[in-house]
Amino acid sequence: MHKPLLVALGALLIAAPALAQDNVVNIYNWSDYIAEDTIANFEAETGIKVNYDVYDNNEIVDAKLLAGNSGYDIVVPSGNFLERQIKAGLILPLDKSKLTNLGNLDPAVMATAASQDPDNAHGVPYMINTIGLGYNVAKVQAALGDGAPIDSWDLLFKPEVVAKLKDCGVAVLDSPSEVTGIALHYLGLDPNSESEEDLAKAEALLTSIKPSIRYFHSSQYIDDLGNGEICLALGYSGDIFIASDAAAQAAQGNEVKYLIPKEGAATLFDFLAIPVDAPHPDNALKFINYILEPKVVAAITNYVFYANPNLPALEFVNEEVKSNPGIYPPAETIAKAFVMKAHSPEFEEVLTRTWTRIKTGL
Ligand code: N2P
Protein backbone atom coordinates (compact mmCIF):
# COMPACT_ATOMS: atom_id res chain seq x y z
CA MET A 1 0.00 0.00 0.00
CA HIS A 2 1.10 3.53 -0.69
CA LYS A 3 2.95 4.88 2.36
CA PRO A 4 1.22 8.25 2.92
CA LEU A 5 -2.11 6.44 2.62
CA LEU A 6 -1.01 3.96 5.27
CA VAL A 7 0.00 6.81 7.54
CA ALA A 8 -3.29 8.53 6.93
CA LEU A 9 -5.19 5.29 7.66
CA GLY A 10 -3.20 4.80 10.84
CA ALA A 11 -4.00 8.33 11.95
CA LEU A 12 -7.68 7.66 11.27
CA LEU A 13 -7.60 4.49 13.35
CA ILE A 14 -6.07 6.36 16.26
CA ALA A 15 -8.46 9.29 15.90
CA ALA A 16 -11.60 7.16 15.61
CA PRO A 17 -11.93 6.09 19.26
CA ALA A 18 -11.20 9.63 20.40
CA LEU A 19 -13.93 10.96 18.14
CA ALA A 20 -16.39 8.31 19.31
CA GLN A 21 -15.60 9.25 22.89
CA ASP A 22 -16.20 12.89 22.16
CA ASN A 23 -19.58 12.43 20.61
CA VAL A 24 -21.30 12.40 23.97
CA VAL A 25 -23.47 14.61 26.09
CA ASN A 26 -23.35 14.47 29.89
CA ILE A 27 -26.74 15.17 31.42
CA TYR A 28 -27.57 15.79 35.08
CA ASN A 29 -31.35 15.78 35.58
CA TRP A 30 -33.85 15.27 38.38
CA SER A 31 -34.79 11.66 39.04
CA ASP A 32 -38.12 10.58 37.47
CA TYR A 33 -38.05 13.52 35.08
CA ILE A 34 -37.83 11.95 31.61
CA ALA A 35 -39.68 9.28 29.64
CA GLU A 36 -38.33 5.72 29.54
CA ASP A 37 -37.24 5.94 25.91
CA THR A 38 -36.27 9.63 25.49
CA ILE A 39 -32.53 8.99 25.82
CA ALA A 40 -32.49 5.90 23.58
CA ASN A 41 -34.52 7.71 20.92
CA PHE A 42 -32.16 10.71 20.99
CA GLU A 43 -29.12 8.44 20.72
CA ALA A 44 -30.65 6.54 17.79
CA GLU A 45 -31.59 9.74 15.97
CA THR A 46 -28.33 11.64 16.47
CA GLY A 47 -25.63 9.06 17.17
CA ILE A 48 -24.68 11.07 20.27
CA LYS A 49 -24.08 8.92 23.34
CA VAL A 50 -25.81 10.16 26.49
CA ASN A 51 -24.30 9.81 29.96
CA TYR A 52 -27.20 10.36 32.32
CA ASP A 53 -27.00 11.04 36.08
CA VAL A 54 -29.80 12.03 38.42
CA TYR A 55 -30.31 14.08 41.59
CA ASP A 56 -33.32 15.02 43.66
CA ASN A 57 -32.40 18.38 45.16
CA ASN A 58 -31.41 21.80 43.76
CA GLU A 59 -28.72 22.34 46.38
CA ILE A 60 -26.69 19.37 45.07
CA VAL A 61 -26.50 20.78 41.54
CA ASP A 62 -25.78 24.25 42.85
CA ALA A 63 -22.81 22.99 44.86
CA LYS A 64 -21.41 21.11 41.82
CA LEU A 65 -21.70 24.17 39.57
CA LEU A 66 -20.07 26.39 42.18
CA ALA A 67 -17.19 23.95 42.58
CA GLY A 68 -16.66 24.01 38.78
CA ASN A 69 -15.58 21.27 36.34
CA SER A 70 -18.69 19.24 37.00
CA GLY A 71 -18.23 17.63 33.58
CA TYR A 72 -21.93 18.13 32.88
CA ASP A 73 -23.23 19.56 29.61
CA ILE A 74 -26.81 19.98 30.79
CA VAL A 75 -28.25 20.64 34.23
CA VAL A 76 -31.88 21.29 35.17
CA PRO A 77 -32.06 23.85 37.99
CA SER A 78 -35.29 25.41 39.21
CA GLY A 79 -35.69 29.07 38.29
CA ASN A 80 -34.76 30.49 41.68
CA PHE A 81 -31.44 28.62 41.59
CA LEU A 82 -30.82 29.35 37.90
CA GLU A 83 -31.28 33.06 38.60
CA ARG A 84 -28.39 33.06 41.05
CA GLN A 85 -26.24 30.73 38.93
CA ILE A 86 -26.57 33.12 35.97
CA LYS A 87 -25.53 36.06 38.14
CA ALA A 88 -22.53 34.07 39.35
CA GLY A 89 -21.43 33.43 35.74
CA LEU A 90 -21.94 29.67 36.01
CA ILE A 91 -24.25 29.25 32.99
CA LEU A 92 -23.42 29.56 29.28
CA PRO A 93 -25.62 31.95 27.24
CA LEU A 94 -27.71 29.92 24.77
CA ASP A 95 -26.76 29.98 21.10
CA LYS A 96 -30.36 30.40 19.96
CA SER A 97 -29.41 29.97 16.28
CA LYS A 98 -29.03 26.24 17.13
CA LEU A 99 -32.40 26.07 18.92
CA THR A 100 -34.67 26.01 15.89
CA ASN A 101 -37.61 24.68 17.94
CA LEU A 102 -37.53 27.44 20.56
CA GLY A 103 -40.57 29.12 19.00
CA ASN A 104 -42.71 26.20 20.28
CA LEU A 105 -42.58 27.54 23.82
CA ASP A 106 -45.56 29.43 25.22
CA PRO A 107 -44.76 33.19 25.08
CA ALA A 108 -46.61 33.70 28.40
CA VAL A 109 -44.34 31.18 30.10
CA MET A 110 -41.28 32.76 28.49
CA ALA A 111 -42.36 36.18 29.82
CA THR A 112 -42.69 34.77 33.37
CA ALA A 113 -39.43 32.87 33.03
CA ALA A 114 -37.68 36.09 32.01
CA SER A 115 -38.12 37.38 35.58
CA GLN A 116 -35.56 34.74 36.61
CA ASP A 117 -33.63 34.47 33.35
CA PRO A 118 -33.46 37.97 31.79
CA ASP A 119 -34.23 37.91 28.03
CA ASN A 120 -34.53 34.11 28.30
CA ALA A 121 -30.84 34.18 27.50
CA HIS A 122 -29.59 31.23 29.58
CA GLY A 123 -32.31 28.66 30.15
CA VAL A 124 -35.03 26.76 28.32
CA PRO A 125 -38.13 26.13 30.47
CA TYR A 126 -38.51 22.34 30.67
CA MET A 127 -41.35 21.42 33.04
CA ILE A 128 -43.67 23.28 35.38
CA ASN A 129 -44.49 21.89 38.78
CA THR A 130 -46.19 22.74 42.02
CA ILE A 131 -45.22 21.65 45.52
CA GLY A 132 -48.19 20.36 47.47
CA LEU A 133 -49.35 17.40 49.55
CA GLY A 134 -49.78 13.78 48.49
CA TYR A 135 -51.94 11.64 50.74
CA ASN A 136 -53.35 8.18 51.09
CA VAL A 137 -57.11 8.69 51.04
CA ALA A 138 -58.18 5.78 53.28
CA LYS A 139 -55.34 6.07 55.79
CA VAL A 140 -55.84 9.82 56.30
CA GLN A 141 -59.59 9.31 56.63
CA ALA A 142 -59.05 6.51 59.16
CA ALA A 143 -56.64 8.63 61.22
CA LEU A 144 -58.50 11.93 61.12
CA GLY A 145 -62.16 11.04 60.48
CA ASP A 146 -64.55 13.19 58.53
CA GLY A 147 -63.21 16.53 59.73
CA ALA A 148 -59.80 16.01 58.05
CA PRO A 149 -58.62 19.32 56.51
CA ILE A 150 -57.89 17.71 53.16
CA ASP A 151 -57.97 21.04 51.38
CA SER A 152 -55.38 22.85 53.50
CA TRP A 153 -51.76 23.02 54.61
CA ASP A 154 -53.23 22.45 58.11
CA LEU A 155 -52.90 18.74 57.30
CA LEU A 156 -49.14 19.09 57.69
CA PHE A 157 -48.59 22.26 59.69
CA LYS A 158 -51.08 21.87 62.54
CA PRO A 159 -49.12 19.86 65.14
CA GLU A 160 -52.27 18.28 66.62
CA VAL A 161 -53.47 17.18 63.13
CA VAL A 162 -50.20 15.82 61.78
CA ALA A 163 -49.54 14.02 65.09
CA LYS A 164 -52.48 11.74 64.21
CA LEU A 165 -50.75 10.85 60.93
CA LYS A 166 -47.42 10.07 62.55
CA ASP A 167 -48.08 6.34 62.75
CA CYS A 168 -49.15 5.97 59.12
CA GLY A 169 -46.06 7.95 58.07
CA VAL A 170 -45.27 11.55 57.09
CA ALA A 171 -42.46 12.60 54.71
CA VAL A 172 -41.17 16.06 53.83
CA LEU A 173 -38.86 17.15 50.97
CA ASP A 174 -35.23 17.59 51.98
CA SER A 175 -35.23 21.01 50.39
CA PRO A 176 -34.38 23.95 52.66
CA SER A 177 -35.43 26.84 50.40
CA GLU A 178 -38.68 25.25 49.27
CA VAL A 179 -39.89 23.90 52.61
CA THR A 180 -39.07 27.05 54.60
CA GLY A 181 -40.67 29.13 51.79
CA ILE A 182 -43.88 27.11 52.09
CA ALA A 183 -43.80 27.40 55.90
CA LEU A 184 -43.43 31.20 55.61
CA HIS A 185 -46.32 31.34 53.14
CA TYR A 186 -48.49 29.29 55.54
CA LEU A 187 -47.67 31.79 58.31
CA GLY A 188 -48.80 34.67 56.09
CA LEU A 189 -45.23 35.88 55.61
CA ASP A 190 -43.34 36.50 52.38
CA PRO A 191 -42.11 33.07 51.16
CA ASN A 192 -39.02 34.79 49.76
CA SER A 193 -38.24 36.75 52.91
CA GLU A 194 -34.59 36.93 53.91
CA SER A 195 -35.39 38.30 57.36
CA GLU A 196 -33.82 36.13 60.06
CA GLU A 197 -36.78 36.93 62.29
CA ASP A 198 -39.18 35.45 59.72
CA LEU A 199 -36.91 32.46 59.26
CA ALA A 200 -36.98 31.87 63.02
CA LYS A 201 -40.79 31.71 62.83
CA ALA A 202 -40.64 29.16 60.00
CA GLU A 203 -38.10 27.16 62.01
CA ALA A 204 -40.39 27.19 65.07
CA LEU A 205 -43.30 25.93 62.95
CA LEU A 206 -41.25 23.13 61.37
CA THR A 207 -39.76 22.18 64.73
CA SER A 208 -43.27 21.95 66.19
CA ILE A 209 -44.27 19.27 63.64
CA LYS A 210 -40.88 17.56 63.54
CA PRO A 211 -41.84 14.81 66.06
CA SER A 212 -44.49 13.63 63.57
CA ILE A 213 -42.17 13.55 60.52
CA ARG A 214 -40.70 10.14 59.70
CA TYR A 215 -38.06 11.45 57.29
CA PHE A 216 -36.86 14.33 55.13
CA HIS A 217 -36.04 13.07 51.63
CA SER A 218 -36.80 14.32 48.13
CA SER A 219 -37.58 11.13 46.20
CA GLN A 220 -38.07 8.24 48.64
CA TYR A 221 -41.69 9.29 49.19
CA ILE A 222 -42.64 8.28 45.62
CA ASP A 223 -42.33 4.56 46.30
CA ASP A 224 -43.48 4.87 49.91
CA LEU A 225 -46.70 6.71 49.06
CA GLY A 226 -47.32 4.32 46.18
CA ASN A 227 -47.14 1.21 48.35
CA GLY A 228 -48.79 2.57 51.50
CA GLU A 229 -45.61 2.86 53.61
CA ILE A 230 -46.44 6.49 54.32
CA CYS A 231 -49.75 8.40 54.23
CA LEU A 232 -48.70 12.03 53.75
CA ALA A 233 -45.88 13.67 51.78
CA LEU A 234 -44.90 17.23 51.10
CA GLY A 235 -43.65 16.73 47.56
CA TYR A 236 -43.51 17.65 43.89
CA SER A 237 -46.78 17.38 41.93
CA GLY A 238 -45.70 14.93 39.22
CA ASP A 239 -43.88 12.69 41.68
CA ILE A 240 -47.07 12.34 43.70
CA PHE A 241 -48.98 11.46 40.52
CA ILE A 242 -46.34 8.83 39.77
CA ALA A 243 -47.03 7.42 43.25
CA SER A 244 -50.75 7.60 42.62
CA ASP A 245 -50.38 5.76 39.32
CA ALA A 246 -48.19 3.09 40.95
CA ALA A 247 -50.75 2.63 43.73
CA ALA A 248 -53.53 2.17 41.20
CA GLN A 249 -51.47 -0.34 39.15
CA ALA A 250 -50.52 -2.34 42.25
CA ALA A 251 -54.21 -2.64 43.22
CA GLN A 252 -53.37 -3.17 46.89
CA GLY A 253 -56.11 -0.83 48.08
CA ASN A 254 -53.94 2.30 48.27
CA GLU A 255 -55.44 5.38 46.66
CA VAL A 256 -53.10 8.39 46.51
CA LYS A 257 -54.32 11.91 45.78
CA TYR A 258 -52.51 15.18 45.17
CA LEU A 259 -53.66 18.31 46.95
CA ILE A 260 -52.87 21.90 46.04
CA PRO A 261 -53.86 23.51 49.35
CA LYS A 262 -56.44 26.30 49.22
CA GLU A 263 -53.92 28.76 50.72
CA GLY A 264 -51.78 28.34 47.58
CA ALA A 265 -48.79 26.21 46.60
CA ALA A 266 -45.33 26.97 45.35
CA THR A 267 -45.01 26.93 41.57
CA LEU A 268 -41.69 26.19 39.92
CA PHE A 269 -40.18 26.18 36.49
CA ASP A 270 -37.21 23.92 35.94
CA PHE A 271 -34.86 24.94 33.12
CA LEU A 272 -32.51 23.10 30.79
CA ALA A 273 -29.23 24.99 31.07
CA ILE A 274 -25.60 24.53 29.97
CA PRO A 275 -22.81 25.03 32.53
CA VAL A 276 -20.24 27.62 31.44
CA ASP A 277 -17.50 24.97 31.47
CA ALA A 278 -19.54 22.25 29.70
CA PRO A 279 -17.23 19.99 27.66
CA HIS A 280 -19.78 19.41 24.85
CA PRO A 281 -21.94 22.54 24.50
CA ASP A 282 -22.91 21.80 20.88
CA ASN A 283 -24.27 18.40 21.80
CA ALA A 284 -26.08 20.01 24.73
CA LEU A 285 -27.83 22.37 22.28
CA LYS A 286 -28.77 19.39 20.09
CA PHE A 287 -30.31 17.64 23.08
CA ILE A 288 -32.22 20.74 24.15
CA ASN A 289 -33.53 21.25 20.61
CA TYR A 290 -34.63 17.59 20.57
CA ILE A 291 -36.56 18.08 23.83
CA LEU A 292 -38.28 21.07 22.23
CA GLU A 293 -39.88 18.78 19.63
CA PRO A 294 -43.60 18.58 20.48
CA LYS A 295 -43.91 14.78 20.39
CA VAL A 296 -40.75 14.27 22.41
CA VAL A 297 -41.73 16.54 25.28
CA ALA A 298 -45.37 15.38 25.21
CA ALA A 299 -44.17 11.81 25.75
CA ILE A 300 -42.22 13.00 28.80
CA THR A 301 -45.26 14.78 30.24
CA ASN A 302 -47.38 11.67 29.67
CA TYR A 303 -44.83 9.58 31.57
CA VAL A 304 -43.87 11.83 34.51
CA PHE A 305 -47.06 13.90 34.90
CA TYR A 306 -45.47 17.35 34.79
CA ALA A 307 -46.85 20.08 32.52
CA ASN A 308 -44.56 21.35 29.77
CA PRO A 309 -44.69 24.84 28.23
CA ASN A 310 -44.54 23.63 24.59
CA LEU A 311 -47.74 24.81 22.84
CA PRO A 312 -47.84 22.40 19.86
CA ALA A 313 -47.08 19.53 22.27
CA LEU A 314 -50.47 19.87 23.92
CA GLU A 315 -52.26 17.89 21.21
CA PHE A 316 -49.99 14.91 21.97
CA VAL A 317 -50.55 15.04 25.74
CA ASN A 318 -53.01 12.40 26.94
CA GLU A 319 -56.48 13.72 27.69
CA GLU A 320 -56.47 12.56 31.34
CA VAL A 321 -53.12 14.30 31.88
CA LYS A 322 -54.01 17.66 30.34
CA SER A 323 -57.43 17.76 32.03
CA ASN A 324 -55.90 17.03 35.46
CA PRO A 325 -55.91 20.33 37.40
CA GLY A 326 -53.03 19.07 39.56
CA ILE A 327 -50.83 18.77 36.45
CA TYR A 328 -52.10 21.63 34.28
CA PRO A 329 -53.45 23.97 37.00
CA PRO A 330 -56.36 26.28 36.13
CA ALA A 331 -55.85 30.06 36.11
CA GLU A 332 -57.25 30.59 39.65
CA THR A 333 -54.77 28.09 41.13
CA ILE A 334 -51.90 29.81 39.34
CA ALA A 335 -53.14 33.19 40.62
CA LYS A 336 -52.87 31.91 44.23
CA ALA A 337 -49.53 30.21 43.70
CA PHE A 338 -46.27 31.86 44.60
CA VAL A 339 -42.96 31.77 42.79
CA MET A 340 -39.69 31.20 44.65
CA LYS A 341 -37.03 33.85 44.13
CA ALA A 342 -33.27 33.50 44.33
CA HIS A 343 -31.71 33.81 47.79
CA SER A 344 -28.51 35.75 48.35
CA PRO A 345 -25.48 33.52 49.01
CA GLU A 346 -25.31 34.98 52.56
CA PHE A 347 -28.91 34.03 53.33
CA GLU A 348 -28.36 30.60 51.75
CA GLU A 349 -25.70 29.95 54.40
CA VAL A 350 -28.01 30.96 57.24
CA LEU A 351 -30.70 28.77 55.70
CA THR A 352 -28.41 25.74 55.48
CA ARG A 353 -27.56 26.03 59.19
CA THR A 354 -31.23 26.49 60.10
CA TRP A 355 -32.22 23.48 58.03
CA THR A 356 -29.62 21.28 59.73
CA ARG A 357 -31.02 22.38 63.10
CA ILE A 358 -34.57 21.58 61.99
CA LYS A 359 -33.58 18.11 60.76
CA THR A 360 -31.21 17.08 63.52
CA GLY A 361 -32.48 19.20 66.41
CA LEU A 362 -28.91 20.44 66.94
C1 N2P B 1 -38.79 15.20 39.58
C2 N2P B 1 -38.84 16.37 40.47
C3 N2P B 1 -38.86 17.56 39.66
C4 N2P B 1 -39.43 18.74 40.27
N1 N2P B 1 -38.70 14.01 40.29
C5 N2P B 1 -38.47 19.56 41.01
N2 N2P B 1 -38.56 20.88 40.69
Coordinates of N, CA, C and O and ligand atoms in Angstrom, one line a residue, residues 29-34 55-58 76-79 126-131 173 178 218-219 221-222 236-239 242 268-270 304 306, ligand 1:
N29 N -29.9 15.4 35.5 CA -31.3 15.8 35.6 C -32.0 15.3 36.9 O -31.4 14.4 37.5
W30 N -33.1 15.8 37.2 CA -33.9 15.3 38.4 C -34.2 13.8 38.1 O -34.5 13.4 37.0
S31 N -34.3 13.0 39.2 CA -34.8 11.7 39.0 C -36.3 11.7 38.6 O -37.0 12.7 39.0
D32 N -36.7 10.7 37.9 CA -38.1 10.6 37.5 C -38.5 11.8 36.7 O -39.6 12.5 37.1
Y33 N -37.8 12.3 35.8 CA -38.1 13.5 35.1 C -37.9 13.4 33.6 O -37.6 14.4 32.9
I34 N -38.0 12.2 33.1 CA -37.8 12.0 31.6 C -38.6 10.7 31.3 O -38.8 9.8 32.2
Y55 N -30.3 13.5 40.2 CA -30.3 14.1 41.6 C -31.7 14.4 42.0 O -32.7 14.2 41.2
D56 N -31.9 14.7 43.3 CA -33.3 15.0 43.7 C -33.4 16.3 44.5 O -34.4 16.5 45.2
N57 N -32.4 17.2 44.3 CA -32.4 18.4 45.2 C -31.5 19.5 44.5 O -30.4 19.2 44.0
N58 N -32.1 20.7 44.4 CA -31.4 21.8 43.8 C -30.0 22.1 44.4 O -29.1 22.5 43.7
V76 N -30.5 20.9 35.2 CA -31.9 21.3 35.2 C -32.3 22.0 36.5 O -33.1 21.5 37.2
P77 N -31.7 23.2 36.7 CA -32.1 23.9 38.0 C -33.5 24.5 37.9 O -33.9 24.9 36.9
S78 N -34.1 24.6 39.1 CA -35.3 25.4 39.2 C -34.9 26.9 39.0 O -33.8 27.3 39.3
G79 N -35.9 27.7 38.6 CA -35.7 29.1 38.3 C -35.0 29.9 39.4 O -34.1 30.7 39.0
Y126 N -38.3 23.8 31.0 CA -38.5 22.3 30.7 C -39.9 21.8 31.2 O -40.7 21.4 30.3
M127 N -40.1 21.9 32.5 CA -41.3 21.4 33.0 C -41.8 22.4 34.1 O -41.0 23.1 34.7
I128 N -43.1 22.4 34.4 CA -43.7 23.3 35.4 C -44.2 22.4 36.5 O -44.9 21.4 36.2
N129 N -43.9 22.7 37.7 CA -44.5 21.9 38.8 C -44.9 22.7 40.0 O -44.5 23.8 40.1
T130 N -45.8 22.1 40.8 CA -46.2 22.7 42.0 C -45.7 21.8 43.1 O -45.4 20.7 42.9
I131 N -45.6 22.4 44.3 CA -45.2 21.6 45.5 C -46.5 21.6 46.4 O -47.0 22.7 46.8
L173 N -40.0 16.9 51.9 CA -38.9 17.2 51.0 C -37.6 17.6 51.8 O -37.8 18.4 52.7
E178 N -37.3 25.5 49.6 CA -38.7 25.3 49.3 C -39.5 25.0 50.5 O -40.6 25.6 50.6
S218 N -36.1 13.7 49.3 CA -36.8 14.3 48.1 C -37.2 13.4 47.0 O -37.7 13.8 46.0
S219 N -37.1 12.1 47.2 CA -37.6 11.1 46.2 C -38.1 9.8 46.8 O -38.9 9.1 46.2
Y221 N -40.2 9.3 48.9 CA -41.7 9.3 49.2 C -42.5 8.8 48.0 O -43.6 8.4 48.2
I222 N -41.9 8.7 46.8 CA -42.6 8.3 45.6 C -43.0 6.8 45.8 O -44.2 6.5 45.7
Y236 N -43.3 17.0 45.2 CA -43.5 17.6 43.9 C -44.7 17.0 43.2 O -44.9 15.8 43.2
S237 N -45.5 17.8 42.5 CA -46.8 17.4 41.9 C -46.6 16.1 41.1 O -47.3 15.1 41.4
G238 N -45.8 16.1 40.1 CA -45.7 14.9 39.2 C -45.3 13.7 40.0 O -45.8 12.6 39.7
D239 N -44.4 13.9 40.9 CA -43.9 12.7 41.7 C -45.0 12.0 42.5 O -45.1 10.8 42.6
I242 N -47.0 10.1 40.1 CA -46.3 8.8 39.8 C -46.7 7.8 40.9 O -47.0 6.7 40.6
L268 N -43.1 26.1 40.4 CA -41.7 26.2 39.9 C -41.6 25.9 38.4 O -42.3 25.1 37.9
F269 N -40.6 26.6 37.8 CA -40.2 26.2 36.5 C -38.8 25.6 36.7 O -38.0 26.1 37.4
D270 N -38.6 24.4 36.0 CA -37.2 23.9 35.9 C -36.7 24.2 34.5 O -37.5 24.1 33.6
V304 N -44.2 11.4 33.2 CA -43.9 11.8 34.5 C -44.9 12.8 35.1 O -44.7 13.2 36.3
Y306 N -45.7 15.9 34.6 CA -45.5 17.3 34.8 C -45.9 18.1 33.5 O -45.6 17.6 32.4
Ligands
N2P1 C1 -38.8 15.2 39.6 C2 -38.8 16.4 40.5 C3 -38.9 17.6 39.7 C4 -39.4 18.7 40.3 N1 -38.7 14.0 40.3 C5 -38.5 19.6 41.0 N2 -38.6 20.9 40.7

